[in-house]
Short mmCIF file of C-alpha atoms and ligand atoms in Angstrom, two decimals:
data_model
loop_
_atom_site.label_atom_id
_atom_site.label_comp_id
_atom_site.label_asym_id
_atom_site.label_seq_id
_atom_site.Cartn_x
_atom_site.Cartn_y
_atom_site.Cartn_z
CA UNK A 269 32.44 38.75 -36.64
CA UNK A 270 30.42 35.82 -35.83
CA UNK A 271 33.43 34.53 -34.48
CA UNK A 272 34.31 37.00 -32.20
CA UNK A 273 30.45 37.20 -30.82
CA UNK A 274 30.83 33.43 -29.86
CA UNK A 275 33.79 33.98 -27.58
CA UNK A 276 32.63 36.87 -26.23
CA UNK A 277 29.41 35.17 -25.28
CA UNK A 278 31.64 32.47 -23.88
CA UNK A 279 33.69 34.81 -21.74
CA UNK A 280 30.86 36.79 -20.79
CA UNK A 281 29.45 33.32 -19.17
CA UNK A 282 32.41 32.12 -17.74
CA UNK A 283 32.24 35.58 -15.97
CA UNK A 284 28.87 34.99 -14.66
CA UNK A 285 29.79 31.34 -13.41
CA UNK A 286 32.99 32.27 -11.68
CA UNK A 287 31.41 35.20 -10.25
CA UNK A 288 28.88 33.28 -8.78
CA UNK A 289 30.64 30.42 -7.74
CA UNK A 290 32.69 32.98 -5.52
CA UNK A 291 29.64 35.00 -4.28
CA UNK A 292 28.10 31.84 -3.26
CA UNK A 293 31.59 30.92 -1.31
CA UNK A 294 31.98 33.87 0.19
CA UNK A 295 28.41 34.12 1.12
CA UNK A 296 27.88 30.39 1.78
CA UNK A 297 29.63 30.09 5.05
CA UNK A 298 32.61 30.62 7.48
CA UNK A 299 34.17 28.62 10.18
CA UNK A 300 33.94 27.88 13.90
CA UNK A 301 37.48 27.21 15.59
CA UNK A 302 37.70 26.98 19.52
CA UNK A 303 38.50 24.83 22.34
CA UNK A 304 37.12 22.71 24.85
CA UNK A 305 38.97 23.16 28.08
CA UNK A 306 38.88 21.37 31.62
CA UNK A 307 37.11 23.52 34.50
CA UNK A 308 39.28 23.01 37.72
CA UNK A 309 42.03 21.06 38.40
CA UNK A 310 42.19 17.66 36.42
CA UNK A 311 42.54 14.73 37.67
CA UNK A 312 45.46 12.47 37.08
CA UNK A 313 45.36 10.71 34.51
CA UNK A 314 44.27 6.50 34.63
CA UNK A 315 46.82 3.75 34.53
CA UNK A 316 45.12 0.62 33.75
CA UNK A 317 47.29 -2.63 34.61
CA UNK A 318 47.11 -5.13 31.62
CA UNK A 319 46.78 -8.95 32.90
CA UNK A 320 46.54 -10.87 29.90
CA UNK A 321 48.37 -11.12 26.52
CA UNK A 322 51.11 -8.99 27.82
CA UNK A 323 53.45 -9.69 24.95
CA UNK A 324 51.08 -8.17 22.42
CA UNK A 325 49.77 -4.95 24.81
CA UNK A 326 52.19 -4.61 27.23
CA UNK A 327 51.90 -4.01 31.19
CA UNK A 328 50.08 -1.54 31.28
CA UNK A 329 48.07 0.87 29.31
CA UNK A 330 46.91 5.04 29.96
CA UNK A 331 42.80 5.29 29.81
CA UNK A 332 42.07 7.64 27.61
CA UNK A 333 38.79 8.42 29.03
CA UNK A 334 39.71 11.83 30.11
CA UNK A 335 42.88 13.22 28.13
CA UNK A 336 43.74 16.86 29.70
CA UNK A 337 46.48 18.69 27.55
CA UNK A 338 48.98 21.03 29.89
CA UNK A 339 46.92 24.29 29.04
CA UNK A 340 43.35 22.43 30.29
CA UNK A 341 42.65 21.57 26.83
CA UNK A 342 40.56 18.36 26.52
CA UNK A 343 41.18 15.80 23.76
CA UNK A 344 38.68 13.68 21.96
CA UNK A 345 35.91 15.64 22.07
CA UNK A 346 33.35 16.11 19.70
CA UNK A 347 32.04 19.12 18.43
CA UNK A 348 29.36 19.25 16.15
CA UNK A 349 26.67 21.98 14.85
CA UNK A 350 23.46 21.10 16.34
CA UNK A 351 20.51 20.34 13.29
CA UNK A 352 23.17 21.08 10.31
CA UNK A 353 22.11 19.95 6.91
CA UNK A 354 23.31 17.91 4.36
CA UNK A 355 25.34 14.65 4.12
CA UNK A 356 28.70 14.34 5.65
CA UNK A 357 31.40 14.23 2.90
CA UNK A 358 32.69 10.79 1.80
CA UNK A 359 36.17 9.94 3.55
CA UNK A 360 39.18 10.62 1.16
CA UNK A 361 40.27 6.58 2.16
CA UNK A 362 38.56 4.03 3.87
CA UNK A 363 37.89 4.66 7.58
CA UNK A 364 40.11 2.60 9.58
CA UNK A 365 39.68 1.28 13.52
CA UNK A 366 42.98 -0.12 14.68
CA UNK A 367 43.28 -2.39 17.58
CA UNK A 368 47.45 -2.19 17.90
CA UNK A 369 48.74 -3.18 21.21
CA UNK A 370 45.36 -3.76 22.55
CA UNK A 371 43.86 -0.05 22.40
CA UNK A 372 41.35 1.50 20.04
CA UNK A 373 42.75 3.87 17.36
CA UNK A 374 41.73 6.80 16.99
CA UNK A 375 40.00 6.77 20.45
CA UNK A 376 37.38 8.62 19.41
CA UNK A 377 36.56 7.85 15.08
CA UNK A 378 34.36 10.25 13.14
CA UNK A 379 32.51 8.09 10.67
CA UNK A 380 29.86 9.48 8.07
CA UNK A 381 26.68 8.08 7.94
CA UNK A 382 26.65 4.89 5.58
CA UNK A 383 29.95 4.80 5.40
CA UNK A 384 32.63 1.15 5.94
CA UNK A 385 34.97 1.34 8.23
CA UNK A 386 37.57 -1.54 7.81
CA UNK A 387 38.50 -2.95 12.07
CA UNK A 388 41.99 -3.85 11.66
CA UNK A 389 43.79 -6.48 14.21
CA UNK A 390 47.34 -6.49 13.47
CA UNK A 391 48.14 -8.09 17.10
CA UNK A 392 48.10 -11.56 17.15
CA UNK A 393 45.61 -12.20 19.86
CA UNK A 394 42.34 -12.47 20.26
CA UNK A 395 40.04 -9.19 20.09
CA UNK A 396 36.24 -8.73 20.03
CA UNK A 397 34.33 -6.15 18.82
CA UNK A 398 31.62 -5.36 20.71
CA UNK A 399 29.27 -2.15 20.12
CA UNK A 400 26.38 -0.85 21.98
CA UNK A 401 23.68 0.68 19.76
CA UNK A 402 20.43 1.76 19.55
CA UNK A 403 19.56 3.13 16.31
CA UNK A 404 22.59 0.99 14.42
CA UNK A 405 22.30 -2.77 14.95
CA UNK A 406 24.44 -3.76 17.82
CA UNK A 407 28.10 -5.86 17.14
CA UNK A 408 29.31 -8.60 18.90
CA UNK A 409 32.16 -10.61 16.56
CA UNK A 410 35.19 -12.08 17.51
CA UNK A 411 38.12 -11.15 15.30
CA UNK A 412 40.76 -14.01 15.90
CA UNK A 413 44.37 -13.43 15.35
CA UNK A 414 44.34 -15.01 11.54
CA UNK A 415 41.09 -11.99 10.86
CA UNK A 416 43.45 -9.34 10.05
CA UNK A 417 40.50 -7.05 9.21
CA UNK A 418 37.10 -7.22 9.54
CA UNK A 419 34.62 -4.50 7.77
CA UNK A 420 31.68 -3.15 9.13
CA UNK A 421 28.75 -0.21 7.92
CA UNK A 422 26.83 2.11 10.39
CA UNK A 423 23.88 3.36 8.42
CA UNK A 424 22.53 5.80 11.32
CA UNK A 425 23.76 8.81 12.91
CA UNK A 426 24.61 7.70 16.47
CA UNK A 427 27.72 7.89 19.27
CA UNK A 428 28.51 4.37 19.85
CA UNK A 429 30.36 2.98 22.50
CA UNK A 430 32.86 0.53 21.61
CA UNK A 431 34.87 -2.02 23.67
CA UNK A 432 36.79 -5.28 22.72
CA UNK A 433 35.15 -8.20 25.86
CA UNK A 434 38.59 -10.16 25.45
CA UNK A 435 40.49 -6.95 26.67
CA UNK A 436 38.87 -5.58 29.73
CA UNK A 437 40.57 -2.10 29.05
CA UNK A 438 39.76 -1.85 25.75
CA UNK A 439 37.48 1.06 24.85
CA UNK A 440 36.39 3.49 22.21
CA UNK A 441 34.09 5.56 20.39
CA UNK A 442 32.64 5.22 16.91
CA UNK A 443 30.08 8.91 16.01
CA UNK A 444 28.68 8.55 13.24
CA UNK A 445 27.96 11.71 11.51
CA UNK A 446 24.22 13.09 10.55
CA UNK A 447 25.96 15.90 8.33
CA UNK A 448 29.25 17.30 7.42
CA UNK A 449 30.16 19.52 10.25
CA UNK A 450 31.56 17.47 13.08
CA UNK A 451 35.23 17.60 14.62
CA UNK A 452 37.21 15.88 17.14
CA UNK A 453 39.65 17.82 19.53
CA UNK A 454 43.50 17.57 19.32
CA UNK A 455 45.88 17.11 22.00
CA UNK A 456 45.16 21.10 22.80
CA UNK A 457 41.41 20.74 23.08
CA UNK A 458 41.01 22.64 19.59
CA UNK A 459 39.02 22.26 16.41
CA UNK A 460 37.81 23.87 13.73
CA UNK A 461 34.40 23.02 11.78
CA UNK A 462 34.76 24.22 7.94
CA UNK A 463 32.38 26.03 5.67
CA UNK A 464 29.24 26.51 8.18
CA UNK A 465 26.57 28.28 6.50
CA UNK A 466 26.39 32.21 8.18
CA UNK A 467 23.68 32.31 10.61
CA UNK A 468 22.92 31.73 14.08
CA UNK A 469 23.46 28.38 15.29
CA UNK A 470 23.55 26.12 18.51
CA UNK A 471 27.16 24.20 18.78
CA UNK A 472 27.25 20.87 20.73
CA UNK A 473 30.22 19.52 22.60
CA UNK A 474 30.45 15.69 23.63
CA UNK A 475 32.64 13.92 25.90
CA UNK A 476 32.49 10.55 26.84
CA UNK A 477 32.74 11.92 30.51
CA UNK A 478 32.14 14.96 31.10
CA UNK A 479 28.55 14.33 28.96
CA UNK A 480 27.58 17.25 26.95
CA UNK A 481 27.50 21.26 26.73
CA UNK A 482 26.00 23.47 23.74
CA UNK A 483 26.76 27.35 22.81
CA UNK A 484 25.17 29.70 20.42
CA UNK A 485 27.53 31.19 17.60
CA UNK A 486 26.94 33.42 15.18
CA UNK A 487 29.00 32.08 12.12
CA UNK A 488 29.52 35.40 9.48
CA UNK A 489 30.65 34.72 5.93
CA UNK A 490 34.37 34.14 5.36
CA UNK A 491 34.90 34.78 9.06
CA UNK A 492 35.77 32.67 12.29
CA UNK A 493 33.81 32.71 14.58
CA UNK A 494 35.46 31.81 17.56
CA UNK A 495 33.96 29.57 20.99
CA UNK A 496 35.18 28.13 24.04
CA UNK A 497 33.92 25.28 25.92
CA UNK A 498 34.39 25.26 29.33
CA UNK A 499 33.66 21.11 30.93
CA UNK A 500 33.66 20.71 34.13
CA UNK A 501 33.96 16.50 36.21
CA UNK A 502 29.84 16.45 37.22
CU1 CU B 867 41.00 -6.99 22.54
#
């Protein structure tokens, strides 16, 4: 009898913990998914000739300051949910900034607060890494050809620009993240920011040059709520 009283106790709280864990999931949050398009007619996109180190990054080499998708959509932009709370989950693997053939990858890296991010030069040449902060300290190393990686920590939420001073055409963007909902755009100009709490909030967009737009959404639970951001050349 005693017995049977245990497990019954024991089943009775694994009830009350599931159940809970699923109330507080399915009140907890929903999701934001959108795009961020191009207002007008985009320009053509930037060729950039390359004049030194050819062998390694070849003749010549797209900007990807403004990357406009055939249906408007913009890549490489941020979106982010504007005063969010809590810290931004630890990376699955090690961030990683790639320099091959001469060109930041990713263009645009999402980095969590506190978090390394290992700057890889697999090219051969000469790069430098050169950041302009203000709340991070600012980074100006060389990374010769034998430095195959370098590793580097940005404690403070901040978008940093990034550019190598060996490789005039070299540029990117390091944001690093004051809480967990941030996303870049894909090659469509979508994204989709995960488990939101439900409420009213104010939704950011960044781009490195069209500058920046926000939108209020109301996120409901276990629902997306859906946005679209319209940038426009200023
Ligand atoms: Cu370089």
């Amino acid at each position: 009898m005693r017995q049977w009283l245990s497990v019954l106790c024991c089943l009775a709280l694994a009830a009350a913990v599931l159940g809970g864990t699923s109330q507080v999931t399915a009140q907890g949050g929903g999701s934001i998914v959108g795009e961020v398009k191009f207002s007008g007619t985009p320009p053509a996109p930037k060729v950039v000739k390359v004049n030194k180190d050819n062998q390694a990054c070849g003749d010549e080499k797209k900007s990807e300051e403004l990357v406009v998708g055939a249906n408007k959509g913009i890549k490489n932009a941020v979106v982010s949910v504007v005063g969010a709370k809590g810290p931004a989950p630890k990376p699955a693997q090690k961030p990683l900034l790639d320099q091959k053939g001469c060109q930041f990858q990713p263009h645009v890296l999402l980095l969590p607060a506190g978090a390394e991010v290992d700057i890889q030069n697999p090219d051969g040449v000469l790069h430098n890494i050169h950041t302009f902060s203000t709340a991070n300290p600012s980074i100006n190393k060389a990374q010769p050809k034998f430095k195959k990686v370098m590793t580097e920590k940005f404690e403070k939420p901040e978008i940093i620009k990034v550019q190598c001073d060996a490789h005039s055409w070299m540029l990117g963007w390091v944001v690093v993240q004051a809480h967990p909902h941030y996303a870049v755009t894909d090659e469509g100009g979508a994204f989709k920011l995960d488990n939101v709490p439900a409420g009213k909030h104010k939704v950011e967009v960044w781009h490195e040059t069209l500058g920046k737009m926000t939108q209020e959404v109301e996120v409901k639970a276990g629902a997306p709520a859906k946005v679209t951001f319209e940038l426009a050349k200023k």
